[in-house]
GROMACS .gro file of C-alpha atoms in nm:
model
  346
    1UNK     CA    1  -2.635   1.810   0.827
    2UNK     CA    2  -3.007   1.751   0.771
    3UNK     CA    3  -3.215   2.067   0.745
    4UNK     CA    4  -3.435   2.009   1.026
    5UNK     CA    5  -3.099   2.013   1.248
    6UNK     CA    6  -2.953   2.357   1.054
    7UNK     CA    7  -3.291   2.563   1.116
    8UNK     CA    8  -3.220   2.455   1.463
    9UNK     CA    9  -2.836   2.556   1.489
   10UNK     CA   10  -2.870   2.889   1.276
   11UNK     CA   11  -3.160   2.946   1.524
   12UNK     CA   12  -2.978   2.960   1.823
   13UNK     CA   13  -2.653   3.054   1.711
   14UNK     CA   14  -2.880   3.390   1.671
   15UNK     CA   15  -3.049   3.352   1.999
   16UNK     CA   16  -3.415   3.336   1.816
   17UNK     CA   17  -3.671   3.160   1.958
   18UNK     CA   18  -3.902   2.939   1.795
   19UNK     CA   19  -4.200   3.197   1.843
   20UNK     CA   20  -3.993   3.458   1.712
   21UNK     CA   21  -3.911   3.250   1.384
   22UNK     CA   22  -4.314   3.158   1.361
   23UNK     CA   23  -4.372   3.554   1.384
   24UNK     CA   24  -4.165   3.675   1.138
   25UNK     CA   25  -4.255   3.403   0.861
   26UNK     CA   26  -4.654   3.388   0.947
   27UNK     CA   27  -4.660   3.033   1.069
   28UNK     CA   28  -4.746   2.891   1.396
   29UNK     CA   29  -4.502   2.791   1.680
   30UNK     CA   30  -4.578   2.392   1.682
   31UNK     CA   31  -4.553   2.409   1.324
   32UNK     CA   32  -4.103   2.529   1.363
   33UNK     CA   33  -4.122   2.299   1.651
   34UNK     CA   34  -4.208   2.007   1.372
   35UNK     CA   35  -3.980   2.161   1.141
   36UNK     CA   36  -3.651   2.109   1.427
   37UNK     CA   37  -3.798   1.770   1.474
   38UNK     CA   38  -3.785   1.657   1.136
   39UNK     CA   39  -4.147   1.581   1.164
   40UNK     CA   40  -4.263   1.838   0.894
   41UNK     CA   41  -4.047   2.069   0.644
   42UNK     CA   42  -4.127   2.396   0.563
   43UNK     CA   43  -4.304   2.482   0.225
   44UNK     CA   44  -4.073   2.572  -0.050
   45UNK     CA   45  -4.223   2.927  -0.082
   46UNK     CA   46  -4.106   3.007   0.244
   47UNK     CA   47  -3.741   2.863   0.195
   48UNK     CA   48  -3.580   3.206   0.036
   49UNK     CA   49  -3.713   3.405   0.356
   50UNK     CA   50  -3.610   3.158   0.609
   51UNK     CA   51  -3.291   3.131   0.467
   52UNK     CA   52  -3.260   3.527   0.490
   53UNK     CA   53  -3.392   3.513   0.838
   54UNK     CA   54  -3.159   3.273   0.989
   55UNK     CA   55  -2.838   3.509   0.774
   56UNK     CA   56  -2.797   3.203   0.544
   57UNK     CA   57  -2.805   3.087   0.193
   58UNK     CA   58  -3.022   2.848   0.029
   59UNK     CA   59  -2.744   2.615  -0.092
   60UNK     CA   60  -2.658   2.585   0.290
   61UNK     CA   61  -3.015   2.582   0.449
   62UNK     CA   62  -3.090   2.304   0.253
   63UNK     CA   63  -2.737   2.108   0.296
   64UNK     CA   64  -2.676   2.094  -0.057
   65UNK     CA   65  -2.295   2.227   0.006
   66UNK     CA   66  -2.240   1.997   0.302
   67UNK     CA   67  -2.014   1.705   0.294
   68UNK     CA   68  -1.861   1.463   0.511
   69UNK     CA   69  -1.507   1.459   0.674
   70UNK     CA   70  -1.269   1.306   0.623
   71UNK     CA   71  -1.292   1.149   0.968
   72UNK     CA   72  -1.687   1.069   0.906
   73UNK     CA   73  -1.629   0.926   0.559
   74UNK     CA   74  -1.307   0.678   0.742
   75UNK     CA   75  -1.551   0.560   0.956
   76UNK     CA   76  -1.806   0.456   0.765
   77UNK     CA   77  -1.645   0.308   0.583
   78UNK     CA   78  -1.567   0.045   0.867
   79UNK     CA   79  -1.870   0.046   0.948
   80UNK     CA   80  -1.979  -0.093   0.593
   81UNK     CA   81  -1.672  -0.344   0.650
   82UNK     CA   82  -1.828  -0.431   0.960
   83UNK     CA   83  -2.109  -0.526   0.794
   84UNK     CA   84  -2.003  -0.719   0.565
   85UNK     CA   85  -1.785  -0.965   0.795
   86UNK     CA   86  -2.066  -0.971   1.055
   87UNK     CA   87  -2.439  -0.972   0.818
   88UNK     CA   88  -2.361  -0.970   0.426
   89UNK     CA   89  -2.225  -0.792   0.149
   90UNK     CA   90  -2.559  -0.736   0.007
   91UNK     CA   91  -2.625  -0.543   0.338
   92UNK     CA   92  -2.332  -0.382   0.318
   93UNK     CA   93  -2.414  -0.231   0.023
   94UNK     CA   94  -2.732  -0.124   0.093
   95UNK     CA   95  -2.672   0.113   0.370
   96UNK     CA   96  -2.371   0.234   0.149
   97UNK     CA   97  -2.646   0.312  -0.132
   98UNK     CA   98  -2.834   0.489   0.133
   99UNK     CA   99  -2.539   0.727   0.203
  100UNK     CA  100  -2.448   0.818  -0.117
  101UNK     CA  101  -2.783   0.887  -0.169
  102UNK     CA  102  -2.783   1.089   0.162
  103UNK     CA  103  -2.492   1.295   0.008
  104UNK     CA  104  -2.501   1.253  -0.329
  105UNK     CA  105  -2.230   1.545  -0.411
  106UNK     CA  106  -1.976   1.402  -0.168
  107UNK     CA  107  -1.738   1.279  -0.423
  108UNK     CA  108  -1.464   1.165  -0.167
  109UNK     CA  109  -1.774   0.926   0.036
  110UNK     CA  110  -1.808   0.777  -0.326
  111UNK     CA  111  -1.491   0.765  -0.387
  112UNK     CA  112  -1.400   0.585  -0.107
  113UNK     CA  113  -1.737   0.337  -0.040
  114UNK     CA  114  -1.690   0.216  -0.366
  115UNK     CA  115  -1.343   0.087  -0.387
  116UNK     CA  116  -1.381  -0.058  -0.071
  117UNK     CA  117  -1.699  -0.254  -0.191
  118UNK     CA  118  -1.541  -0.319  -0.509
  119UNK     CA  119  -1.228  -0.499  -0.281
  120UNK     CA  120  -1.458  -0.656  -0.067
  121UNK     CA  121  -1.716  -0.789  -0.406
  122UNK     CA  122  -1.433  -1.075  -0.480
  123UNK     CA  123  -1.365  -1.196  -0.133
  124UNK     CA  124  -1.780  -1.260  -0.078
  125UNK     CA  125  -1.961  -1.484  -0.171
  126UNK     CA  126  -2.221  -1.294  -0.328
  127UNK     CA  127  -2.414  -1.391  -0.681
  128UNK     CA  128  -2.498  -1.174  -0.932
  129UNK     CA  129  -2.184  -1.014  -0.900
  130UNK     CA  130  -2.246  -0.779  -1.268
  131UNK     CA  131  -2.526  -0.640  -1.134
  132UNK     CA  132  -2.318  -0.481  -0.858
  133UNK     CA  133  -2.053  -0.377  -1.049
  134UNK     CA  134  -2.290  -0.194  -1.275
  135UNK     CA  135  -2.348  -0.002  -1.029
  136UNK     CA  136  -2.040   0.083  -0.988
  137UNK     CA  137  -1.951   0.174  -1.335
  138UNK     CA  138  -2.169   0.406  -1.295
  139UNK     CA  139  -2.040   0.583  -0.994
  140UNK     CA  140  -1.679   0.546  -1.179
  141UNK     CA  141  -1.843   0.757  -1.455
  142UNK     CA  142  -1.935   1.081  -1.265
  143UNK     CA  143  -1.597   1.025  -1.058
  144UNK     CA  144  -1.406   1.048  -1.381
  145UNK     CA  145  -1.528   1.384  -1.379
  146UNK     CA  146  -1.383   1.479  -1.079
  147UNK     CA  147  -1.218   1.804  -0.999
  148UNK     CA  148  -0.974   1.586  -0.721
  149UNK     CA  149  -0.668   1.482  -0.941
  150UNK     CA  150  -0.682   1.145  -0.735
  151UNK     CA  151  -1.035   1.067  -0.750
  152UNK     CA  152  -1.093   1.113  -1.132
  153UNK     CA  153  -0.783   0.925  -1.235
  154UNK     CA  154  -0.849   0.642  -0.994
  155UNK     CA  155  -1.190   0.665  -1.155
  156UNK     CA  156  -1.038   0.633  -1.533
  157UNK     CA  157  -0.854   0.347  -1.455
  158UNK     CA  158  -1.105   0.120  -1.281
  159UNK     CA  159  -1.350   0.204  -1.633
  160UNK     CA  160  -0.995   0.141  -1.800
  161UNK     CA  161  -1.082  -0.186  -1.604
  162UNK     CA  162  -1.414  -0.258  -1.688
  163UNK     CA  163  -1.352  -0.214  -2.044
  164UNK     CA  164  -1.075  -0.427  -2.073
  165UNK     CA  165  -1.227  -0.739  -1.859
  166UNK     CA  166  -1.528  -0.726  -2.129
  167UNK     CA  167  -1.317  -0.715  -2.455
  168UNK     CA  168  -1.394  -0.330  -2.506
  169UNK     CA  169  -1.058  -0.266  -2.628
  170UNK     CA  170  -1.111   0.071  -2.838
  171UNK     CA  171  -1.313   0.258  -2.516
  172UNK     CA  172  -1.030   0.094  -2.327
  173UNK     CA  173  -0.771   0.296  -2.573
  174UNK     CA  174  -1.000   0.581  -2.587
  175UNK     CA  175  -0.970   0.622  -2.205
  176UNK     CA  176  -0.651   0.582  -2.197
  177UNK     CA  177  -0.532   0.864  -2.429
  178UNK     CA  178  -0.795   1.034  -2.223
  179UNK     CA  179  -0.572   1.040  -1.896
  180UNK     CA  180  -0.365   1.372  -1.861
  181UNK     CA  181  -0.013   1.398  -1.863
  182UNK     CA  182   0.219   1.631  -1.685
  183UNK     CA  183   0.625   1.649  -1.707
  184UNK     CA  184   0.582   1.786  -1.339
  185UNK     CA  185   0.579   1.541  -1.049
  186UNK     CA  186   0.378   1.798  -0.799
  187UNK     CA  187   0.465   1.528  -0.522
  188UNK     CA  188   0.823   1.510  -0.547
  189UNK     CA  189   0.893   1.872  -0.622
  190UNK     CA  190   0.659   1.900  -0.266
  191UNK     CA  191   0.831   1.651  -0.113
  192UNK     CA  192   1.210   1.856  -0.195
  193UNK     CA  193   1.010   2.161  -0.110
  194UNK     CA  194   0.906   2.016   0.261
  195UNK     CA  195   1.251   1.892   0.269
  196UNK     CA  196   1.417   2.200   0.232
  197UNK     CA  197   1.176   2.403   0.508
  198UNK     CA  198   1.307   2.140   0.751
  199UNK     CA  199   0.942   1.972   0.768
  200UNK     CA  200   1.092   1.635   0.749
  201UNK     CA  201   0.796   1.433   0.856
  202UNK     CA  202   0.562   1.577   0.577
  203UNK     CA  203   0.822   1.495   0.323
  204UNK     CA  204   0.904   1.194   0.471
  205UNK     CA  205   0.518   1.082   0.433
  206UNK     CA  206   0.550   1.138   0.040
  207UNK     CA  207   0.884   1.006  -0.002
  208UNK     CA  208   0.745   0.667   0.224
  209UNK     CA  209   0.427   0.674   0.012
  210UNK     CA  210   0.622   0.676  -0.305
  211UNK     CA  211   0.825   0.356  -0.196
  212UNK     CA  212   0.506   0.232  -0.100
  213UNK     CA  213   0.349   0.270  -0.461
  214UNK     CA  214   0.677   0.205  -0.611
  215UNK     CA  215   0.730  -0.150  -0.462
  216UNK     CA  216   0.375  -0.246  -0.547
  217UNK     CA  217   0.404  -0.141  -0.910
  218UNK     CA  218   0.766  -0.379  -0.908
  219UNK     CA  219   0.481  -0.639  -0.781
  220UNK     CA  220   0.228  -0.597  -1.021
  221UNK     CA  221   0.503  -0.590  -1.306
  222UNK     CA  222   0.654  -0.918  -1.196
  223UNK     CA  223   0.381  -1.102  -1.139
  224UNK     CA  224   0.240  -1.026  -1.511
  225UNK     CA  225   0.571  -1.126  -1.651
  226UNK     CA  226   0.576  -1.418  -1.416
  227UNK     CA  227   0.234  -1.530  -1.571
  228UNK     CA  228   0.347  -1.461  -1.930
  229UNK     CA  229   0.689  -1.659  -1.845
  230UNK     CA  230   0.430  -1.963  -1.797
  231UNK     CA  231   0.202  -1.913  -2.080
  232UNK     CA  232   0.486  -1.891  -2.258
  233UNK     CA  233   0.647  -2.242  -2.105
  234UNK     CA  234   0.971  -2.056  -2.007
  235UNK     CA  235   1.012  -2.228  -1.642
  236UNK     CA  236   1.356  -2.124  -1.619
  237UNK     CA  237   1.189  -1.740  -1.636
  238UNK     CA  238   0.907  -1.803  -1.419
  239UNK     CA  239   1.111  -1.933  -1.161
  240UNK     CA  240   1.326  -1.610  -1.144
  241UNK     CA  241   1.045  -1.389  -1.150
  242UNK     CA  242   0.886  -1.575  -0.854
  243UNK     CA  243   1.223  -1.539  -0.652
  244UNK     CA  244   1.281  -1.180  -0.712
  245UNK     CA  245   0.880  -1.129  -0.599
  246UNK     CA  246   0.888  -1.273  -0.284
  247UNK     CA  247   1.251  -1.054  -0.210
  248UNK     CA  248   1.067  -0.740  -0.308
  249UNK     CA  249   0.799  -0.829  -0.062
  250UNK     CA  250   1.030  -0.921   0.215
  251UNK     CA  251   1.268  -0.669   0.166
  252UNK     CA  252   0.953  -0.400   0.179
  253UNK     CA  253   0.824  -0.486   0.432
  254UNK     CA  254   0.472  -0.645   0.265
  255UNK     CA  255   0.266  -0.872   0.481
  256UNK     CA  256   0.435  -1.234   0.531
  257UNK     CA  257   0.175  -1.425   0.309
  258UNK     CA  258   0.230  -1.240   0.031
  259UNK     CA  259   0.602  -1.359  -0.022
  260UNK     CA  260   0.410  -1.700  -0.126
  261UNK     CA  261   0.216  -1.587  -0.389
  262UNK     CA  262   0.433  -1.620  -0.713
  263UNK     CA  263   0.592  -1.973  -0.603
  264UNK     CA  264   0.229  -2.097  -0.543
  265UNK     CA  265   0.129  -1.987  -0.875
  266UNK     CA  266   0.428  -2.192  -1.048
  267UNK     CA  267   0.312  -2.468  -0.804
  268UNK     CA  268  -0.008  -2.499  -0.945
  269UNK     CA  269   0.051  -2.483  -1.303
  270UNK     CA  270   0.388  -2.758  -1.298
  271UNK     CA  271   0.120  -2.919  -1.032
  272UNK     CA  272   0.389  -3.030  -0.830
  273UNK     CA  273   0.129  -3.151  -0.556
  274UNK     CA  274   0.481  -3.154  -0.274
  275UNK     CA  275   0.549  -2.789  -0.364
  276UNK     CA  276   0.211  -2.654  -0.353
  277UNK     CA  277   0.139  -2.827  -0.031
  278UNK     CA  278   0.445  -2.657   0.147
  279UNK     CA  279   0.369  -2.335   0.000
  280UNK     CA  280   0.011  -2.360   0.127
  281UNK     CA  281   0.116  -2.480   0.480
  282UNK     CA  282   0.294  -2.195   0.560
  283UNK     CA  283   0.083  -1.883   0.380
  284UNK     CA  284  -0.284  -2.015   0.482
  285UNK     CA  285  -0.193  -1.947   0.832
  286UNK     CA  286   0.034  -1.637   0.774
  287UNK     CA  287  -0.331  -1.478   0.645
  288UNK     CA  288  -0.451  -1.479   0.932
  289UNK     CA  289  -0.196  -1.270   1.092
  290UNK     CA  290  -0.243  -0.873   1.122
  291UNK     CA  291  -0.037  -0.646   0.936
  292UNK     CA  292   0.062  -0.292   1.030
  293UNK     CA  293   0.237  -0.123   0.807
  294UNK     CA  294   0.396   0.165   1.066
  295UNK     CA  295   0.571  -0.144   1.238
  296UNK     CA  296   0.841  -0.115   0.960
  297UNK     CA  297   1.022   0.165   0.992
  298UNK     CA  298   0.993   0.213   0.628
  299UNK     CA  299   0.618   0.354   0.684
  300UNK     CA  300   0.617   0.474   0.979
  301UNK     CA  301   0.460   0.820   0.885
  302UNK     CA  302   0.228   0.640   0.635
  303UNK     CA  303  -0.090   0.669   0.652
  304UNK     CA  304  -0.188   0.325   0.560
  305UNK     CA  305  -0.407   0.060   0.757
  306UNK     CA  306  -0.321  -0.290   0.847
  307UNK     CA  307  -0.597  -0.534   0.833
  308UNK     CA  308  -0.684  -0.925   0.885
  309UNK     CA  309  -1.043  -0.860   0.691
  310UNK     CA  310  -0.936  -0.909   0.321
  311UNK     CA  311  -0.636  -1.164   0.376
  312UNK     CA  312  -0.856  -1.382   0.597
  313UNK     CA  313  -1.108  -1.341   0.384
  314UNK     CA  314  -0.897  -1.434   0.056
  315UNK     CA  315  -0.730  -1.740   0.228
  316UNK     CA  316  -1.109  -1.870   0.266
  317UNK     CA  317  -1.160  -1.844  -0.088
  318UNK     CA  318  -0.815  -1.951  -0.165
  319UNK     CA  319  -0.928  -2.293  -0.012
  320UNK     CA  320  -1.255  -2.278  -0.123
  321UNK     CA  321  -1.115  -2.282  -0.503
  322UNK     CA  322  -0.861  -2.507  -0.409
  323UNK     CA  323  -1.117  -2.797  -0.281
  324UNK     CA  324  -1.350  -2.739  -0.567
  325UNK     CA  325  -1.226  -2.656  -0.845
  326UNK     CA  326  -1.120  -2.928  -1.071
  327UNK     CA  327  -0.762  -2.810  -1.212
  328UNK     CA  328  -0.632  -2.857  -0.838
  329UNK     CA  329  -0.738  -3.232  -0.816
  330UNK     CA  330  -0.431  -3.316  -0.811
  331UNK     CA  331  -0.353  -3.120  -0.489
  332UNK     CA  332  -0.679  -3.347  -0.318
  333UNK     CA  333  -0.511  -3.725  -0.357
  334UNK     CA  334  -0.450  -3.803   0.032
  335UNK     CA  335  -0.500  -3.662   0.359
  336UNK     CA  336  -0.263  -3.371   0.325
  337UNK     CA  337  -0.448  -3.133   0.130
  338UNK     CA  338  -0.747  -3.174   0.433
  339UNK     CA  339  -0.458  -3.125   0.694
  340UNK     CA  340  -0.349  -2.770   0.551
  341UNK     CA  341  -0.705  -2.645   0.537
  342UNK     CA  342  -0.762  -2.772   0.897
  343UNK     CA  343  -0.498  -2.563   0.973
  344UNK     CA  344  -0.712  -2.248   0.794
  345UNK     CA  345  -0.999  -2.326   1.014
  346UNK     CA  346  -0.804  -2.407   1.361
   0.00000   0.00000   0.00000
């Protein structure tokens, strides 16, 4: 809340008039009237007695304490996904900037504005690309900071991240040593705490979030040992890997094009043009398809959102690579490779 719109609550909440405030501080009537407008602030010597007039603090007169919901901070954040799918990402991130700079002590906006930009940076098709994420480094450095358990270690990993992707190995190591650890899960021993009081759907949330996290981490794994399998020209590996990926997605209920990701990859690389083709055919159009999460009975009580966004988004630059790049030539000998894009675009 602005302070133009607080003088105005904390006035009537005490049934003052804007007269009355004028009289007591010395000032004239229009000049509160500007003040509630926005139009004008009052000067900074007469901040400590307005604050005691209207039974306030400084800190709160002047908003410095205030932050957004949870609620407000949800939906802005669609409304900076909004932008970016109907202006730009550059856009997007402007009136993000503007935000943050509107509550600059709102860890949780930050928090959440700039992994979703971050998401959104490699589905766009937006240049300069560094100079955005030096931004966010930035942002990642005062949220490593953080008091919120979530938020800082979130923080730590994406600079973790950064580090890493730019061949900064020893900060990379530093940060990592720098992460706490704990023998204590505080979520499960909440979650058998809930449990035990009979408030079975807030333990059923954590236990559903932990499968959640759990089955993407069995993702993440396999894929990275899929991809060393084929650096390391062990097929017979690779091909394993890619099987038991897709049956952790299926049998977890992940969205349908995901289940095509590791066979695509060991497409590609044998490029066995056939394979890659019939892979393609049938996840191009599965990313287009909407995904929510609470439709599995798995996650019901999860509160996770489904979205078309960043898969529809990611299947255009899926092609987009595909048709360009010169590694997938192969893929672009014939009219079938043009027929499975159509397909994207119908």
């Amino acid at each position: 809340m602005k302070i133009n719109q607080m003088i105005r609550e904390k006035r009537k909440a005490l049934s003052l008039t804007q007269g009355q405030i004028a009289d007591f501080l010395g000032v004239s009537t229009p000049a509160v009237n500007k003040w509630e407008k926005g139009c004008a602030y009052p000067d900074i010597t007469l901040l400590p007695a307005l604050a005691r007039l209207l039974k306030t603090d400084l800190n709160t007169l002047m908003s410095f304490n205030d932050d957004l919901t949870d609620i407000e901070i949800e939906n802005f954040v669609s409304e900076v996904d909004k932008t970016v799918q109907e202006q730009d990402y550059d856009t997007a991130f402007q009136k993000a900037i503007n935000k943050i700079h509107e509550y600059p002590t709102c860890e949780k906006l930050i928090y959440s504005v700039v992994l979703y930009l971050e998401g959104a940076l490699a589905l766009s098709n937006v240049s300069e690309i560094e100079q955005y994420r030096k931004t966010y480094e930035t942002f990642y450095k005062r949220l490593a900071t953080s008091e919120i358990p979530e938020i800082r270690d979130t923080a730590t990993s994406m600079l973790i991240s950064y580090a890493r992707n730019r061949g900064d190995f020893s900060k990379a190591e530093e940060l990592i040593n720098s992460l706490p650890f704990s023998t204590i899960d505080k979520e499960e021993q909440l979650a058998i705490l809930y449990q035990r009081q009979e408030r079975y759907q807030d333990a059923e949330k954590i236990w559903e979030r932990r499968v959640l996290k759990g089955s993407t981490e069995i993702q993440t794994a396999l894929a990275n040992m899929l991809e060393i399998a084929l650096q390391d020209k062990r097929e017979n590996d690779a091909n394993l890997f890619a099987e038991m990926y897709e049956a952790v997605t299926r049998q977890f209920c992940f969205p349908e094009w995901m289940c095509y990701n590791a066979h695509l990859q060991v497409a590609l690389i044998k490029k066995d043009k056939d394979r890659s083709l019939s892979i393609l055919q049938k996840m191009l159009p599965a990313m287009k398809k909407e995904w929510n999460p609470q439709d599995c009975r798995l996650y019901r009580n999860a509160n996770v959102s489904g979205s078309t966004f960043f898969p529809g988004k990611l299947a255009k630059t899926i092609a987009d690579e595909l048709a360009s790049n010169e590694e997938y030539a192969f893929l672009r000998e014939g009219s079938e490779f043009e027929e499975c894009i159509a397909q994207l675009k119908d």
